[in-house]
Amino acid sequence: MVDVAVVGAGVAGLATAIQLRRRGRESFVVLERGGDVGGTWRDNTYPGVACDVPAPLYAYSFRPQPAWTHRYARGAQVQEYLRTSAREEGLGPHLRLRTDVLDASWDDDGGRWRVTAATPYGELRVRARVLVTAVGRLAEPRTPDVPGLDGFAGPVVHTARWDAGLDLRGLRVGVVGTGASAVQVVPQLAGLAERVVVFQRTPAWVVPRRDAEVPEAEREALRRDPAAVRALRSELLAELDAGIAARRRERPALDALRSRALEHLAAQVPGGPLRRALTPDYEVGCKRVLLSDDFYPALLRDDVVLEPSALQHVERGAAVAGSGMRHELDALVLATGFTTTRPPIAERLRGRGGRTLAQRWAGGMAAFASTAVPGFPNLFLLGGPHAVLGHSSAIDVLEAQVEHVLGALDHLRRTGPAAAPLEVAERTEAAYLREVDAMVAGTVWQDGGCSSWYRDDRSGRLALLWPASAAEFRARNARFDPAPYGAAS
Ligand SMILES: Cc1cc2nc3c(=O)[nH]c(=O)nc-3n(C[C@H](O)[C@H](O)[C@H](O)COP(=O)(O)OP(=O)(O)OC[C@H]3O[C@@H](n4cnc5c(N)ncnc54)[C@H](O)[C@@H]3O)c2cc1C
């Protein structure tokens, strides 16, 4: 029996565990299905993987990292940072790796969560007063549903399950998708593969990245001055958060963002069919704006082809696009993103009366304070509904959620073991969702004319997105208030 069971050891799960330890709470376990911590950064090892927010923002506020070598951290560096954080914060004894949570059921009589997980050594059972899920929203690779994919003769690899042994040199490679992973992997494959064909269903808005090495003198100065690291982080956070103005269609911010992207395209791609194919027909910011200096130049190469339509079906040695073009290929790289609105964990969580979270979410994902769900006492979701930013770093939002959980734990400790569990009422959740919907109104996300992984097709709502700034998320949700949970303070 533990106080807290955390599912997932990515950025969010590790942040929770670190903060628990720092507060002297040792009664917890972190259950992680993978063989290592890191989540996203353990799983995404494709060539070119990197952060798309400035490196100082991709570190915990409570564990500043002064030594990033580049303006944008490389995926392997983030992974190393997370592993080091776990080690130095003494999480080892609490971590259960290769532990896949199969079922977590609320036991109303005992007022506990009963968790069952599969491990290489058999089944692990844990009872916990509080369950925190930190299973990620970009953790389940999405394979496109195109006929013939299984019959393709060559290797097929998803960017989030890269095979380090895969040698694409000299092969004709199809890359499916033009989202955040594609713009990173395509420039790496160009020149290495004999030919690269990029299947684009929808063009992305792309702005300059201006990546560069951080000069050693600057890094040294930051190493010597932790206050400067914190100041830089706050400054960058505020700068990115200001990007919310464009998403709210405020002028001139929206026009400036659109012009920046169009000028970038015009500077890198000469006028003509290719530039036209790369020009989005929806509003900038509706999907995540991508950062790249080398994606467009890669598409200009003689050995790279932009196929301006979606992959339609696959044959043994070829891929056929919506345009009717047939491309002979030896390998396929799926940069097709993730399943976001139907997380497998929802099938595995059972609240009051044995009802699964998937059943609760049959009409779409939702949660109060982006964190708690009616019918699921003492359950807190990190990185779930309305906890994804479309314009800035995930870490600040996840940290704010962890603060909410810590407040809830303090409350439970104060009220004692016999106190009622924390559970929100339906109407409390409904009121929160109305608040969020009001924030969406008038933004580019609502009527920008794009489809995106933020939207839940069951409800039609932008169920994953927090449609405001990171600072507003923090102000609204970081502090735990017992009142919405029907508890006295
Ligand atoms: C390629 C890529 C680049 C990105 N770049 C950025 C960026 O630059 N900036 C940014 O803000 N965000 C970025 N993101 C988003 C990124 O996912 C978040 O920033 C952050 O890493 C999410 O952390 P998390 O802990 O919520 O989830 P994850 O990192 O996904 O971790 C979830 C963990 O839960 C585990 N898990 C899931 N189910 C179970 C189960 N049933 N039992 C046990 N364990 C389970 C998984 O194995 C995983 O380790 C990027 C995402 C990708 C895919």
XYZ file of C-alpha atoms and ligand atoms in Angstrom:
542
model
C 0.000 0.000 0.000
C 1.380 3.413 -1.023
C 0.023 6.939 -0.839
C 0.551 7.635 -4.512
C 0.946 5.527 -7.644
C 2.169 7.434 -10.684
C 1.736 5.876 -14.125
C 4.415 6.976 -16.602
C 7.969 8.219 -16.164
C 8.155 10.942 -18.794
C 8.522 14.641 -18.067
C 5.249 14.693 -16.106
C 5.662 11.508 -14.073
C 9.242 12.379 -13.153
C 8.239 15.914 -12.144
C 5.620 14.426 -9.821
C 8.076 11.959 -8.331
C 10.778 14.589 -7.818
C 8.389 16.936 -6.072
C 7.069 14.152 -3.855
C 10.586 13.304 -2.734
C 11.551 16.913 -2.239
C 8.593 17.218 0.133
C 9.710 14.211 2.092
C 6.983 11.949 0.767
C 8.484 8.524 0.187
C 5.306 6.476 -0.031
C 4.947 6.338 -3.800
C 5.795 4.276 -6.857
C 6.236 5.234 -10.503
C 5.060 2.521 -12.870
C 6.604 2.781 -16.332
C 6.036 0.327 -19.164
C 9.297 1.230 -20.929
C 12.773 0.040 -20.031
C 13.910 3.555 -19.148
C 12.540 6.887 -18.008
C 12.057 9.765 -20.475
C 8.796 8.962 -22.311
C 8.761 11.015 -25.506
C 12.537 11.466 -25.413
C 13.226 7.777 -24.865
C 10.887 6.755 -27.682
C 11.725 9.353 -30.333
C 15.216 8.683 -31.620
C 14.728 9.389 -35.323
C 17.486 11.351 -37.083
C 17.127 15.062 -36.353
C 14.840 14.727 -33.315
C 15.026 17.900 -31.254
C 12.986 20.300 -29.183
C 11.038 22.976 -30.972
C 11.002 25.365 -28.044
C 14.202 27.135 -26.967
C 16.326 24.790 -24.867
C 16.165 26.741 -21.572
C 12.390 26.212 -21.612
C 12.730 22.505 -21.962
C 13.975 21.917 -18.440
C 12.132 21.881 -15.151
C 11.920 25.272 -13.451
C 13.157 23.509 -10.316
C 16.130 21.863 -12.057
C 17.588 24.505 -14.367
C 19.939 23.197 -17.015
C 22.603 25.719 -17.937
C 24.650 23.569 -20.252
C 22.560 23.113 -23.416
C 24.947 23.066 -26.353
C 22.427 24.435 -28.867
C 19.600 26.973 -28.878
C 17.283 23.997 -29.410
C 18.108 20.908 -27.394
C 18.666 17.644 -29.244
C 16.378 14.774 -28.316
C 19.229 12.713 -26.862
C 20.256 15.651 -24.663
C 16.746 16.007 -23.255
C 16.682 12.281 -22.600
C 20.030 12.537 -20.790
C 18.719 15.474 -18.755
C 15.674 13.441 -17.673
C 17.743 10.369 -16.806
C 20.164 12.479 -14.801
C 17.269 14.199 -13.039
C 15.790 10.838 -12.049
C 19.154 9.598 -10.776
C 20.204 12.724 -8.899
C 16.790 13.112 -7.293
C 17.023 9.582 -5.934
C 14.005 8.183 -7.766
C 15.594 4.755 -8.312
C 13.948 2.946 -5.390
C 10.528 4.252 -6.465
C 10.759 3.389 -10.144
C 9.272 0.208 -11.547
C 10.393 -0.055 -15.157
C 8.973 -2.540 -17.703
C 5.773 -2.292 -15.723
C 2.733 -1.884 -17.925
C -0.379 -0.807 -16.054
C -3.176 -3.051 -17.305
C -5.908 -2.131 -14.902
C -6.534 0.414 -12.173
C -9.848 0.110 -10.370
C -11.306 2.262 -7.653
C -12.275 0.236 -4.625
C -15.015 2.215 -2.996
C -15.066 0.156 0.209
C -11.396 0.546 0.887
C -11.174 4.028 -0.621
C -8.147 2.928 -2.647
C -7.010 2.401 -6.196
C -6.103 -1.189 -6.983
C -3.540 -1.235 -9.746
C -2.478 -4.296 -11.705
C 0.544 -4.194 -13.967
C 2.418 -6.662 -16.135
C 6.145 -6.992 -15.508
C 8.756 -9.441 -16.859
C 8.559 -11.178 -13.488
C 4.802 -11.558 -13.446
C 1.951 -9.446 -12.254
C 2.517 -6.529 -9.894
C -0.326 -5.362 -7.689
C -0.289 -2.010 -5.975
C -2.844 -0.357 -3.739
C -2.686 3.416 -3.640
C -4.742 6.152 -2.052
C -4.125 8.448 -4.999
C -3.517 7.602 -8.652
C -1.722 10.024 -10.966
C -1.657 9.199 -14.660
C 1.196 10.763 -16.602
C 0.919 8.593 -19.687
C 1.537 11.333 -22.249
C -0.590 12.494 -25.148
C 2.000 11.782 -27.822
C 2.899 8.312 -26.665
C 0.842 6.048 -28.953
C 2.146 6.196 -32.546
C -0.588 6.476 -35.154
C -0.292 4.269 -38.216
C -2.276 5.560 -41.180
C -5.184 3.423 -42.171
C -4.183 2.914 -45.810
C -4.817 -0.277 -47.730
C -1.785 -2.362 -48.540
C 0.572 -1.053 -45.861
C 1.034 -4.521 -44.372
C 2.004 -5.921 -47.756
C 4.797 -3.408 -48.416
C 7.975 -5.349 -49.170
C 10.475 -3.007 -47.516
C 10.894 -1.695 -43.990
C 8.124 0.489 -42.555
C 9.139 2.532 -39.527
C 7.273 5.096 -37.446
C 9.376 8.058 -36.333
C 8.459 7.329 -32.708
C 9.708 3.732 -32.983
C 12.902 4.337 -34.934
C 15.073 1.316 -35.575
C 18.699 2.272 -34.916
C 19.823 -0.585 -37.161
C 17.821 0.668 -40.137
C 20.157 1.719 -42.933
C 18.336 3.892 -45.444
C 21.460 4.750 -47.439
C 20.883 4.389 -51.134
C 17.198 3.490 -50.747
C 14.140 5.206 -52.185
C 12.318 6.351 -49.069
C 8.782 7.629 -48.712
C 8.106 9.937 -45.759
C 4.435 10.137 -44.893
C 3.386 13.393 -43.261
C 4.668 16.947 -43.005
C 4.190 17.648 -39.311
C 6.660 18.350 -36.514
C 8.597 15.077 -36.831
C 8.659 15.138 -40.642
C 10.252 18.576 -40.859
C 13.036 17.271 -38.625
C 13.611 13.911 -40.286
C 13.318 14.871 -43.972
C 16.470 17.075 -44.063
C 18.404 14.242 -42.404
C 17.287 11.665 -44.965
C 17.823 13.953 -47.945
C 21.195 13.130 -49.457
C 21.479 9.935 -47.454
C 18.689 8.110 -49.231
C 18.869 7.769 -52.983
C 15.569 9.560 -53.212
C 13.026 10.879 -50.731
C 9.343 11.298 -51.536
C 7.416 13.383 -49.001
C 3.670 12.771 -48.906
C 1.921 15.960 -47.855
C -1.792 15.937 -47.114
C -1.762 19.417 -45.571
C 1.098 21.915 -45.725
C 2.386 23.247 -42.426
C 3.096 26.834 -41.479
C 6.848 27.014 -40.937
C 8.889 29.831 -39.394
C 12.673 30.187 -39.095
C 14.301 28.231 -36.295
C 17.671 29.969 -36.263
C 19.326 27.210 -34.343
C 22.984 27.661 -33.426
C 25.567 26.415 -30.999
C 25.591 28.221 -27.687
C 29.102 29.683 -27.347
C 31.118 28.077 -24.552
C 31.574 31.477 -22.858
C 27.797 31.921 -22.638
C 27.338 28.432 -21.236
C 30.072 29.001 -18.708
C 28.470 32.268 -17.627
C 25.134 30.480 -17.147
C 26.825 27.670 -15.205
C 28.238 30.223 -12.796
C 25.009 32.140 -12.369
C 21.866 30.084 -11.649
C 19.863 33.303 -11.289
C 20.700 34.149 -14.895
C 19.421 30.720 -16.025
C 16.144 31.341 -14.202
C 15.872 34.846 -15.635
C 16.500 33.582 -19.180
C 13.873 30.898 -18.742
C 11.258 33.390 -17.507
C 12.079 35.774 -20.303
C 11.686 33.073 -22.967
C 8.500 31.790 -21.377
C 6.971 35.260 -21.498
C 8.150 35.689 -25.088
C 6.517 32.452 -26.230
C 3.388 33.110 -24.205
C 3.009 36.411 -26.046
C 2.354 34.187 -29.084
C -1.146 33.678 -27.701
C -2.125 37.094 -29.113
C -1.835 35.766 -32.679
C -3.886 32.689 -31.754
C -6.561 35.045 -30.441
C -6.516 36.770 -33.803
C -5.260 39.981 -32.251
C -3.876 42.381 -34.794
C -1.108 43.031 -35.698
C 0.189 39.851 -33.990
C -1.665 37.453 -36.306
C -0.599 39.284 -39.469
C 2.989 39.424 -38.224
C 3.104 35.670 -37.590
C 1.560 34.906 -40.987
C 3.983 37.283 -42.746
C 6.960 35.755 -40.949
C 6.012 32.317 -42.226
C 5.185 33.480 -45.759
C 8.430 35.468 -45.980
C 10.364 32.417 -44.795
C 8.716 30.322 -47.505
C 9.337 32.971 -50.155
C 12.975 33.364 -49.087
C 13.624 29.636 -49.317
C 11.394 28.414 -52.152
C 11.174 30.188 -55.504
C 7.721 31.089 -56.822
C 6.032 28.305 -58.758
C 4.179 25.038 -58.178
C 6.324 23.936 -55.237
C 5.804 27.157 -53.320
C 2.098 27.037 -54.077
C 1.896 23.450 -52.817
C 3.645 24.476 -49.613
C 1.348 27.430 -48.915
C -1.284 26.536 -46.315
C -4.910 27.412 -47.007
C -5.898 27.609 -43.344
C -5.053 30.253 -40.769
C -1.580 30.349 -39.255
C -1.475 28.889 -35.727
C -4.512 26.642 -36.221
C -2.092 23.703 -36.205
C 1.197 23.945 -34.320
C 3.511 26.352 -36.178
C 6.692 24.476 -37.064
C 10.239 25.748 -36.801
C 12.748 24.762 -39.436
C 15.606 26.243 -41.425
C 16.325 23.147 -43.472
C 12.972 21.583 -44.395
C 12.224 23.809 -47.400
C 15.825 23.657 -48.709
C 15.634 19.845 -48.503
C 12.528 19.894 -50.700
C 14.420 21.868 -53.340
C 16.955 19.098 -53.860
C 16.845 17.057 -57.059
C 16.667 13.850 -55.051
C 13.674 14.979 -52.947
C 10.114 15.083 -54.265
C 7.155 16.732 -52.600
C 4.043 14.721 -53.378
C 1.316 17.268 -52.687
C -1.348 14.770 -51.696
C -1.899 12.149 -49.046
C -0.763 8.555 -49.226
C -3.717 6.607 -50.544
C -2.621 3.028 -50.834
C 0.510 0.952 -50.743
C 1.643 -1.783 -53.074
C 4.490 -4.263 -52.603
C 7.132 -1.898 -53.924
C 5.346 1.412 -54.325
C 3.126 3.973 -52.679
C 0.255 5.613 -54.503
C -0.835 9.133 -53.614
C -4.246 10.785 -53.730
C -3.109 12.584 -56.883
C -2.831 9.208 -58.617
C 0.978 9.385 -58.718
C 2.686 6.067 -58.085
C 6.086 6.285 -56.387
C 8.358 3.249 -56.415
C 9.890 2.953 -52.970
C 12.118 0.677 -50.896
C 11.231 1.961 -47.418
C 8.507 3.945 -45.700
C 8.927 6.352 -42.811
C 5.658 7.147 -41.067
C 5.815 10.642 -39.611
C 2.116 10.357 -38.990
C 1.893 11.479 -35.393
C -0.018 9.952 -32.551
C -3.380 8.715 -31.407
C -4.324 11.445 -28.990
C -7.981 11.424 -28.037
C -8.411 7.737 -27.241
C -5.566 6.938 -24.852
C -5.388 3.192 -24.103
C -5.195 3.979 -20.387
C -8.835 5.152 -20.544
C -9.893 1.549 -21.216
C -7.875 0.451 -18.207
C -9.114 2.895 -15.572
C -12.270 1.977 -13.721
C -13.929 4.464 -11.445
C -17.021 4.173 -9.314
C -19.248 1.248 -10.227
C -16.582 -0.244 -12.489
C -17.201 2.328 -15.223
C -14.153 2.849 -17.401
C -12.754 6.246 -18.253
C -13.275 5.313 -21.912
C -16.982 4.891 -21.192
C -17.034 8.183 -19.355
C -15.340 9.757 -22.388
C -17.610 8.113 -24.963
C -18.747 11.610 -25.893
C -15.224 13.064 -25.815
C -12.353 13.691 -23.391
C -12.979 16.103 -20.525
C -11.722 16.873 -17.035
C -12.163 19.522 -14.373
C -9.125 21.805 -14.005
C -7.727 19.688 -16.855
C -6.947 17.189 -14.107
C -9.894 15.520 -12.331
C -12.873 13.496 -13.579
C -16.294 12.949 -11.952
C -16.756 9.329 -10.901
C -12.997 8.829 -10.502
C -12.107 9.722 -6.912
C -8.515 10.583 -6.028
C -7.485 10.330 -9.670
C -5.410 13.085 -11.264
C -4.569 13.189 -14.968
C -1.440 14.983 -16.160
C -1.147 16.050 -19.773
C -4.736 15.006 -20.479
C -7.717 17.062 -21.627
C -7.075 20.806 -22.026
C -3.456 20.480 -20.922
C -1.621 20.818 -24.246
C -0.255 24.144 -25.401
C -0.373 25.074 -29.058
C 2.278 27.760 -28.815
C 4.776 27.061 -26.032
C 6.583 24.505 -23.898
C 4.679 21.643 -22.298
C 6.755 21.727 -19.152
C 5.217 24.741 -17.482
C 1.692 23.362 -17.820
C 2.763 19.956 -16.521
C 4.507 21.569 -13.559
C 1.348 23.541 -12.766
C -0.625 20.295 -12.798
C 1.883 18.702 -10.445
C 1.369 21.625 -8.051
C -2.372 20.959 -8.152
C -1.756 17.322 -7.250
C 0.619 18.269 -4.427
C -2.048 20.595 -3.030
C -4.559 17.762 -3.177
C -2.148 15.453 -1.345
C -1.576 18.062 1.360
C -5.328 18.367 1.741
C -5.738 14.605 2.048
C -2.985 14.480 4.624
C -4.620 17.253 6.649
C -8.051 15.665 6.549
C -6.751 12.233 7.551
C -7.189 8.693 6.244
C -10.876 8.477 7.089
C -11.813 11.601 5.102
C -13.832 11.299 1.913
C -11.784 11.007 -1.283
C -11.495 13.980 -3.596
C -13.998 13.889 -6.402
C -15.508 16.587 -8.562
C -19.171 16.785 -9.406
C -20.509 16.667 -12.962
C -21.672 20.262 -12.791
C -18.214 21.409 -11.643
C -16.631 19.785 -14.661
C -19.332 21.171 -16.937
C -18.747 24.706 -15.625
C -15.011 24.370 -16.255
C -15.590 23.159 -19.800
C -17.840 26.159 -20.444
C -15.025 28.400 -19.219
C -12.575 26.735 -21.592
C -15.003 26.867 -24.513
C -15.412 30.586 -23.913
C -11.637 30.965 -24.229
C -11.640 29.064 -27.518
C -14.234 31.384 -29.027
C -12.738 33.573 -31.716
C -9.307 31.922 -31.706
C -7.584 30.476 -34.775
C -8.047 27.047 -33.228
C -11.811 27.380 -33.346
C -12.326 28.702 -36.843
C -8.905 28.618 -38.487
C -10.051 26.085 -41.060
C -7.759 23.209 -40.141
C -8.130 19.802 -38.587
C -5.697 19.033 -35.791
C -4.902 16.449 -33.170
C -6.188 18.852 -30.530
C -9.775 18.134 -31.545
C -11.833 15.192 -30.325
C -14.019 13.983 -33.176
C -16.606 12.598 -30.734
C -17.424 15.926 -29.124
C -16.054 18.218 -31.805
C -14.354 20.106 -28.969
C -10.689 21.062 -28.869
C -10.437 18.577 -26.062
C -6.659 18.392 -25.733
C -5.749 22.023 -26.160
C -5.442 24.637 -23.442
C -6.607 27.562 -25.555
C -4.799 30.279 -23.622
C -1.352 31.109 -22.302
C 0.779 28.960 -20.012
C 0.550 31.742 -17.427
C -3.253 31.568 -17.564
C -3.146 27.808 -17.133
C -1.011 28.244 -14.063
C -3.242 30.983 -12.651
C -6.373 28.890 -13.223
C -5.216 25.411 -12.309
C -1.988 25.206 -10.309
C -3.496 26.028 -6.938
C -5.541 23.253 -5.394
C -8.832 24.485 -3.969
C -10.842 21.857 -2.086
C -14.173 23.630 -2.706
C -14.769 22.367 -6.289
C -14.071 18.886 -4.934
C -16.907 19.390 -2.481
C -14.472 19.416 0.428
C -13.969 22.013 3.117
C -10.590 23.700 3.314
C 9.073 14.175 -31.353
C 8.455 15.033 -30.307
C 8.973 16.281 -30.041
C 8.402 17.088 -29.075
N 8.928 18.313 -28.855
C 8.388 19.107 -27.918
C 8.912 20.395 -27.666
O 9.861 20.834 -28.288
N 8.315 21.159 -26.725
C 7.250 20.711 -26.017
O 6.761 21.428 -25.173
N 6.732 19.488 -26.224
C 7.266 18.692 -27.161
N 6.731 17.453 -27.389
C 5.596 16.997 -26.573
C 6.078 16.053 -25.457
O 5.380 14.879 -25.546
C 5.920 16.731 -24.103
O 6.724 17.899 -24.091
C 6.355 15.867 -22.904
O 7.483 15.097 -23.183
C 5.227 15.011 -22.413
O 5.645 14.362 -21.247
P 4.678 13.342 -20.501
O 5.393 12.877 -19.310
O 3.354 13.985 -20.330
O 4.427 12.171 -21.542
P 5.431 11.125 -22.201
O 6.764 11.693 -22.367
O 4.727 10.606 -23.398
O 5.534 9.977 -21.115
C 4.484 9.093 -20.852
C 5.049 7.822 -20.273
O 3.984 6.999 -19.829
C 4.313 5.652 -20.126
N 3.064 4.878 -20.162
C 2.013 5.028 -20.994
N 1.071 4.113 -20.726
C 1.525 3.380 -19.693
C 1.001 2.272 -18.968
N -0.198 1.740 -19.247
N 1.743 1.754 -17.965
C 2.949 2.268 -17.646
N 3.500 3.303 -18.316
C 2.790 3.853 -19.324
C 5.003 5.750 -21.475
O 5.789 4.626 -21.745
C 5.836 7.019 -21.291
O 7.118 6.735 -20.786
C 7.279 16.634 -28.363
C 6.734 15.379 -28.647
C 7.316 14.592 -29.609
C 6.698 13.245 -29.880
